[in-house]
Coordinates of C-alpha atoms in Angstrom, one line a residue:
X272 CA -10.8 70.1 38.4
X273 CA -9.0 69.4 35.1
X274 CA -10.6 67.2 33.0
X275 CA -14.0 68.2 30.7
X276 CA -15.7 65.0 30.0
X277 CA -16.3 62.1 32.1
X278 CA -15.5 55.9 32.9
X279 CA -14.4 45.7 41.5
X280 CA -10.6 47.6 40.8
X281 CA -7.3 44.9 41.5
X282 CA -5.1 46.3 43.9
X283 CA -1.3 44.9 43.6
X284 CA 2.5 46.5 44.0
X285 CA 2.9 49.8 42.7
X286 CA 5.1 48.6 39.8
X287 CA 5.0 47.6 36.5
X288 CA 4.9 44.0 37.0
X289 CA 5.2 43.4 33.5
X290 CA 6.1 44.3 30.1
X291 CA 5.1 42.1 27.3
X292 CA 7.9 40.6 25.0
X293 CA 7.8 42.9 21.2
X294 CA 7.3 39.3 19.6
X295 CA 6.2 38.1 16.1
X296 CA 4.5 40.2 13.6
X297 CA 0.6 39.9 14.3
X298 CA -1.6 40.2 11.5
X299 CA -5.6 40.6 11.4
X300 CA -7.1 40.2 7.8
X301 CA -10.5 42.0 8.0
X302 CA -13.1 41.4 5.2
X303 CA -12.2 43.1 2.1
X304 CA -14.8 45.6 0.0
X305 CA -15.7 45.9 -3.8
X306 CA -16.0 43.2 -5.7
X307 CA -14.0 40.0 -5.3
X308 CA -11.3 39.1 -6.5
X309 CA -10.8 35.4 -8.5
X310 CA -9.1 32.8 -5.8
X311 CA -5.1 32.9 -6.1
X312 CA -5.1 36.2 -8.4
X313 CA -4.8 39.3 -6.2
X314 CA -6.9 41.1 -9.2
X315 CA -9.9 39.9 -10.5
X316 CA -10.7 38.7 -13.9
X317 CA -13.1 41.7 -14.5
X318 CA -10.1 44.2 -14.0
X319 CA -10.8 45.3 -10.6
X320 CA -7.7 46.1 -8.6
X321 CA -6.9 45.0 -4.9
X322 CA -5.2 47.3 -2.9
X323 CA -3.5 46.1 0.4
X324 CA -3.6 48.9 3.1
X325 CA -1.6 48.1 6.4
X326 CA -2.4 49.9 9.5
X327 CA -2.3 50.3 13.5
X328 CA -4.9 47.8 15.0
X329 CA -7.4 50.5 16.7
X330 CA -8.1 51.9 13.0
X331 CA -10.3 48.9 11.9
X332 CA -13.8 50.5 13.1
X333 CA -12.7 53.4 10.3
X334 CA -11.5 50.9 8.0
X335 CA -14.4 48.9 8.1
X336 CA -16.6 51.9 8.0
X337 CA -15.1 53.4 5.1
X338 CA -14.4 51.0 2.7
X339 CA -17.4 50.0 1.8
X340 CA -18.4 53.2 1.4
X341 CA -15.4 53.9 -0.8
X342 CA -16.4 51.0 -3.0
X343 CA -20.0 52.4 -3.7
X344 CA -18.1 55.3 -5.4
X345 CA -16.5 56.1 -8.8
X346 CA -13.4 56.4 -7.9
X347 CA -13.7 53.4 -5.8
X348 CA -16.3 51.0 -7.6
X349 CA -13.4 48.7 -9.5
X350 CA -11.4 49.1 -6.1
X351 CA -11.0 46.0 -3.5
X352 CA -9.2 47.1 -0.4
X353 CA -7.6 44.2 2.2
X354 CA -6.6 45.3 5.5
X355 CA -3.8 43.6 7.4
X356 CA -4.2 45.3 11.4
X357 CA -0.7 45.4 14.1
X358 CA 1.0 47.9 16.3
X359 CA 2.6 50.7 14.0
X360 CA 5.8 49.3 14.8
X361 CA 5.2 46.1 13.7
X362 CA 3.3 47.6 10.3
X363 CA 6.8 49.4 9.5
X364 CA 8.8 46.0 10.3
X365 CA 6.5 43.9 7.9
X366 CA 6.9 46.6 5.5
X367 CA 10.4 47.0 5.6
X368 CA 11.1 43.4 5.3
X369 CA 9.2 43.1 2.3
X370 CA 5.5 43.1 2.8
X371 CA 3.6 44.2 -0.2
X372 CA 1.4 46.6 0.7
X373 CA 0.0 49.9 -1.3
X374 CA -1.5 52.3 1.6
X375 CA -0.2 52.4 5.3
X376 CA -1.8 53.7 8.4
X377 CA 0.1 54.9 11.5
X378 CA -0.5 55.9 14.9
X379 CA 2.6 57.6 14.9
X380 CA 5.2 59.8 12.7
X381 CA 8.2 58.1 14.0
X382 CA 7.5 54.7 12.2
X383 CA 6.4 56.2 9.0
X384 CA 9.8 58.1 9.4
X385 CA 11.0 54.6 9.2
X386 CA 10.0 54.0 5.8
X387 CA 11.0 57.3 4.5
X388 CA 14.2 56.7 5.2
X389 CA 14.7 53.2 3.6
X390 CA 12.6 54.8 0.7
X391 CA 9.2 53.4 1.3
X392 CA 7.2 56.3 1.5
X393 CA 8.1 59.4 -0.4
X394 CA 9.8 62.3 1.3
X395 CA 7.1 64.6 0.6
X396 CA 4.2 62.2 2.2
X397 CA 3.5 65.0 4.2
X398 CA 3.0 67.9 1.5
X399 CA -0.8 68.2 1.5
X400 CA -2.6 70.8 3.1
X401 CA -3.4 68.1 6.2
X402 CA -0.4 67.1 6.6
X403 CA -0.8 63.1 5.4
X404 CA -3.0 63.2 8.9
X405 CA -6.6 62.7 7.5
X406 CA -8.3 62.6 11.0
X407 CA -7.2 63.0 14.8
X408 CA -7.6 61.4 17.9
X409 CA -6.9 63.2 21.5
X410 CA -5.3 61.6 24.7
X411 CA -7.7 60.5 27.4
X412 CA -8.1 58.9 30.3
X413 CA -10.3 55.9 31.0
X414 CA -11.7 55.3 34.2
X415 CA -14.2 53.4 36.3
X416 CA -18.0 54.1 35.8
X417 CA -18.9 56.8 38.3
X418 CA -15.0 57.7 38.6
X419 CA -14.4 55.9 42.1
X420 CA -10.9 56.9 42.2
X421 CA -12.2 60.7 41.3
X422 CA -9.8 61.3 38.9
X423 CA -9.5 64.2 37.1
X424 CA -6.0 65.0 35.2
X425 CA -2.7 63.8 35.1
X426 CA -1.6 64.8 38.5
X427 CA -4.6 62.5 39.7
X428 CA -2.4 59.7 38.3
X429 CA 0.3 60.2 40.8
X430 CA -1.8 59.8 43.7
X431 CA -0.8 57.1 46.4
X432 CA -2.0 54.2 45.2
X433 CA -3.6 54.6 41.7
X434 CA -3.2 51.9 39.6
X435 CA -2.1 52.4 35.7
X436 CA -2.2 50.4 32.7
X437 CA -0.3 51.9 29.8
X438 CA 0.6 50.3 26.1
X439 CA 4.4 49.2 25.7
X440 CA 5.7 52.8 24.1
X441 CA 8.4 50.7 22.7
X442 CA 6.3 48.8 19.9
X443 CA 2.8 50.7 20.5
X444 CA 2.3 53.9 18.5
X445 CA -0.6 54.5 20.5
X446 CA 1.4 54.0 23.9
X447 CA 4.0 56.5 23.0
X448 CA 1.2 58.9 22.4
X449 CA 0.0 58.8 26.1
X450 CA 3.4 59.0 27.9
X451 CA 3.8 61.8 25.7
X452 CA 0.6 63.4 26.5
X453 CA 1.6 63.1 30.5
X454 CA 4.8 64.8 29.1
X455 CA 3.4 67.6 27.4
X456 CA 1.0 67.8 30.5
X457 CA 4.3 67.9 33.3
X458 CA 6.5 70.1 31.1
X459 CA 4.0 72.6 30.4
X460 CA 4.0 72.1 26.8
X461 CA 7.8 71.0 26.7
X462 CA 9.0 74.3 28.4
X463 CA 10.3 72.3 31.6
X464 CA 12.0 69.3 29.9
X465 CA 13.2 67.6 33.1
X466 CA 9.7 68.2 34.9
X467 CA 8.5 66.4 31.9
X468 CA 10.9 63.4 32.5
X469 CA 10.2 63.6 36.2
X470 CA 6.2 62.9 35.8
X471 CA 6.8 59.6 34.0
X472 CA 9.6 58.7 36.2
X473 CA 7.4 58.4 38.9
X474 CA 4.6 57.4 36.9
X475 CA 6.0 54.5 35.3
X476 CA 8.1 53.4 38.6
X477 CA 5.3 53.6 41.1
X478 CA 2.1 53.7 39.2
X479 CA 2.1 51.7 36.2
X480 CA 1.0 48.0 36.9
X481 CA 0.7 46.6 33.2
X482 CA 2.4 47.5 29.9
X483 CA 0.8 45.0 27.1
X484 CA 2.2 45.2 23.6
X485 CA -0.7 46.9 22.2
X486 CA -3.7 49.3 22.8
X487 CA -6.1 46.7 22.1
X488 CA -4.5 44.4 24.9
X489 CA -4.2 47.1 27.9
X490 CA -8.4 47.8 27.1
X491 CA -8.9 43.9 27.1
X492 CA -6.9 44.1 30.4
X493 CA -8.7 47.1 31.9
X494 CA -12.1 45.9 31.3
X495 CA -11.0 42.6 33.1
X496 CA -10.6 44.9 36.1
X497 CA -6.6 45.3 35.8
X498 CA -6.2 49.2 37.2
X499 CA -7.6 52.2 38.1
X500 CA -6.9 54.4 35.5
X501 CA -5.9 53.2 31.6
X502 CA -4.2 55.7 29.1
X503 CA -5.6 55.7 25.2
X504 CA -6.5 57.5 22.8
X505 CA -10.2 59.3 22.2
X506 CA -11.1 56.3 19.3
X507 CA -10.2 53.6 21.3
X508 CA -11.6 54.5 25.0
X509 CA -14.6 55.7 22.8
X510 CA -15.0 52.2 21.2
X511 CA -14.6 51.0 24.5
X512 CA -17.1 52.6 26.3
X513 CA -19.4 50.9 23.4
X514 CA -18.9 47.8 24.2
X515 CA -18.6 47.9 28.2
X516 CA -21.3 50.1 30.2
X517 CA -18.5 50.0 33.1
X518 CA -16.0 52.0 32.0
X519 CA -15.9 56.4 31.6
X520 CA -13.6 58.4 29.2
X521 CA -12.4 61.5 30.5
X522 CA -11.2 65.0 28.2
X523 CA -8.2 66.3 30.5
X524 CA -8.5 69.9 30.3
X525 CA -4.6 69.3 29.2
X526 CA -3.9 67.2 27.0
X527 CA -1.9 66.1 23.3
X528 CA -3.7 66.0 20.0
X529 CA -2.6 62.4 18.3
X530 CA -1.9 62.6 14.6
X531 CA -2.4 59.4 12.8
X532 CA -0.9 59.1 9.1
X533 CA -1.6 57.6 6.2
X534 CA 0.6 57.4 2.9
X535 CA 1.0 55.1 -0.5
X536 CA 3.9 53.1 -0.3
X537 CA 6.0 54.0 -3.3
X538 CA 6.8 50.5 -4.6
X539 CA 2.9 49.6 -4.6
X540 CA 1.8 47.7 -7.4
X541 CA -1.7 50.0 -7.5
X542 CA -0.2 53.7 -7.2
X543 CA -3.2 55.3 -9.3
X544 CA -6.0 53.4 -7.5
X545 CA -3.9 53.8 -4.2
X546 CA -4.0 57.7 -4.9
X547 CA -8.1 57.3 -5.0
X548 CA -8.9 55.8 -1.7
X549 CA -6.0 58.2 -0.2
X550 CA -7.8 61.2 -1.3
X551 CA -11.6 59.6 -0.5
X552 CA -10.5 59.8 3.1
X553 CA -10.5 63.6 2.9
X554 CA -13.9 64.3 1.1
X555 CA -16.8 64.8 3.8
X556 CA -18.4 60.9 3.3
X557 CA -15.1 59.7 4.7
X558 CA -14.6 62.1 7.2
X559 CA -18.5 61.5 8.8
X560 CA -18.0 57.7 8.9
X561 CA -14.6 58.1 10.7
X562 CA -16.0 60.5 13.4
X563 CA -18.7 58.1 13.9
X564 CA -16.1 55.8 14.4
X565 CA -13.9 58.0 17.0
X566 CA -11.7 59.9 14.8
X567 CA -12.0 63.9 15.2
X568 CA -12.4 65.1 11.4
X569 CA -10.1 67.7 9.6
X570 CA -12.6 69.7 7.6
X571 CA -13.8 72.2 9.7
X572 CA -18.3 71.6 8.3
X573 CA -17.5 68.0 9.7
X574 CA -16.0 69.5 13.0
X575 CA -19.2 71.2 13.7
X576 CA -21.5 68.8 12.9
X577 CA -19.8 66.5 15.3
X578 CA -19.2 69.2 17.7
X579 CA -21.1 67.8 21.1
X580 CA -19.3 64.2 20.3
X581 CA -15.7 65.4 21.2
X582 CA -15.4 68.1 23.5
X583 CA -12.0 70.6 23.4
X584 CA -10.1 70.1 26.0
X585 CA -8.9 73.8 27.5
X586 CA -5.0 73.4 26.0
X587 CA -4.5 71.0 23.1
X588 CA -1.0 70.6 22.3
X589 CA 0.2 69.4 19.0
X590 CA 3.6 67.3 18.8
X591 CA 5.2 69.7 16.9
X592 CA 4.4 72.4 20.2
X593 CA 5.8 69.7 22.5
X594 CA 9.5 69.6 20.6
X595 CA 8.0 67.5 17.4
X596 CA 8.9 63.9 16.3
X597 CA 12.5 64.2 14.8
X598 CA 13.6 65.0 18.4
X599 CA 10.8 63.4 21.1
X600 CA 10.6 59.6 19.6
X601 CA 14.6 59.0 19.5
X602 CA 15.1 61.2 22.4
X603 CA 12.1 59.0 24.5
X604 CA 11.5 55.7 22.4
X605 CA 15.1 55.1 20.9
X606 CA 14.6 50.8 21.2
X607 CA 18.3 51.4 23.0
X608 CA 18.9 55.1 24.4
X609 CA 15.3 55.9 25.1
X610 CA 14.7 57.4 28.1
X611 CA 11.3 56.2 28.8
X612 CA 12.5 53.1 27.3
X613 CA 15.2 52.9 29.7
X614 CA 12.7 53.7 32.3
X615 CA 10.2 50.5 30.9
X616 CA 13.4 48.7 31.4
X617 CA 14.4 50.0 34.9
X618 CA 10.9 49.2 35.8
X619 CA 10.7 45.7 34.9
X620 CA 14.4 43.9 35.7

């Protein structure tokens, strides 16, 4: 057995029958916190500031946990935050082309990368004693209620017959972290590079049935009754479970720790205010309210207190233990040269 925690299946070809096109920037507006703002005027007439923060889609529960809170604050009480929710990738397009935005939120480091290097974000995002990663996630493995298929680890995965659903890695931060967390699993932490490539070879050939754009879509497909098995991350299978009764999340007993980032764009109107909420996501109020929301907390009181919520897998790999970012996402998720991308191609011509 290798997995810690324990969630009417379609039967169909074991292929990927489809891969959803990248398409147009989508954008979510979720309600805004503090007070607000005079209609047209992205300030109010009372000298509150609005601050835009852009981030992957599956962080709105933390969002819309913490800002509120934020706003009851000091720091945060002439503060209103607007939230704009997409894939990372499509955050990091909108940005690039000109979006205004003050804060971003990322599922991964590759698309913040992005924005360092046309300037964005400042080179030293990262410099803080976390990192610029205010809360975790872990990748899991959601599953029927009772387990039917009696999965119990990646190698379960590879089993004649099991069905997968699996974000687009291509566009979908939050995808890439799941192939990559069968990666880490198949390579034995990255040690055998070409076992590594051989796992999601056959996994995305002969086992993969749907790859949706975002993380949010392969759920909304799972809980339909597309698959057997559906790769995300802890937050999201977490959320979920909360809203379907039919579904399990499994802890492999092997398995990749996801790092989520968050930085202040440099060419934000707000950069003081945008500095406020930033830190506020660190401080012990923040960190509760985002581990109530799914997210696995940095501050080691807050770890404790939410101890029997998140159970450690056995071996918990961090990207930078797997061959890091600079080398995994162009070497895998390169939009041309990838080679799971060129697999997700293979797969669906």
């Amino acid at each position: 057995m290798d997995s810690v925690r324990t969630t009417d299946q379609r039967r169909g070809a074991p292929l990927l029958r489809r891969l959803l096109p990248l398409g147009t920037l989508l954008l979510t507006v979720a309600a805004c916190a503090g007070p607000a703002p005079d209609a047209g005027s992205p300030d109010a007439a009372d000298g509150s500031t609005t601050l835009h923060v852009m981030a992957f889609t599956s962080a709105a529960a933390g969002w819309n946990a913490s800002i509120p809170a934020f706003a009851n604050t000091e720091a945060g009480s002439d503060i209103n935050v607007r939230t704009t929710y997409a894939t990372s990738a499509e955050v990091a397009k909108a940005v690039l082309d000109g979006e205004p935005a003050d804060i971003v939120h990322l599922a991964d480091q590759g698309s913040l990368e992005r924005l360092v290097r046309q300037e964005k974000v400042a080179a030293d995002w990262n410099a803080g004693p976390y990192q610029g990663t205010p809360f975790h996630s872990i990748a899991t493995l959601v599953v029927r209620e009772g387990n039917p298929r009696n999965i119990r680890g990646w190698a379960d995965l590879l089993r004649p017959g099991i069905q997968v659903v699996a974000a687009n890695p291509v566009l979908s931060g939050s995808g890439k972290w799941g192939l990559m967390a069968a990666y880490a699993n198949a390579s034995d932490g990255g040690a055998n590079h070409d076992a590594g490539i051989d796992y999601l070879n056959k996994l995305i050939f002969e086992h993969v049935v749907e790859g949706p754009t975002t993380v949010a879509e392969s759920i909304d497909l799972f809980l339909a009754g597309t698959g057997d098995v559906l790769l995300a991350p802890e937050n999201t299978a977490l959320d979920a479970e909360r809203r379907s009764p039919g579904i399990e999340t499994l802890v492999p007993e092997r398995t990749l720790r996801i790092d989520t980032e968050v930085a202040a764009l440099r060419n934000g109107e707000h950069p003081d205010e945008a500095a406020r909420l930033v830190a506020y996501l660190y401080t012990p109020e923040a960190q509760r309210l985002w581990a109530e929301a799914g997210f696995r907390s940095v501050l080691p009181e807050v770890v404790a207190e939410f101890a029997a919520d998140f159970p450690q897998p056995q071996t918990l790999w961090t990207i930078d233990q797997i061959g890091g970012w600079a080398t995994l996402d162009p070497l895998l998720f390169d939009s041309e040269n990838g080679i799971v991308t060129k697999i997700f191609d293979q797969a669906t011509a």
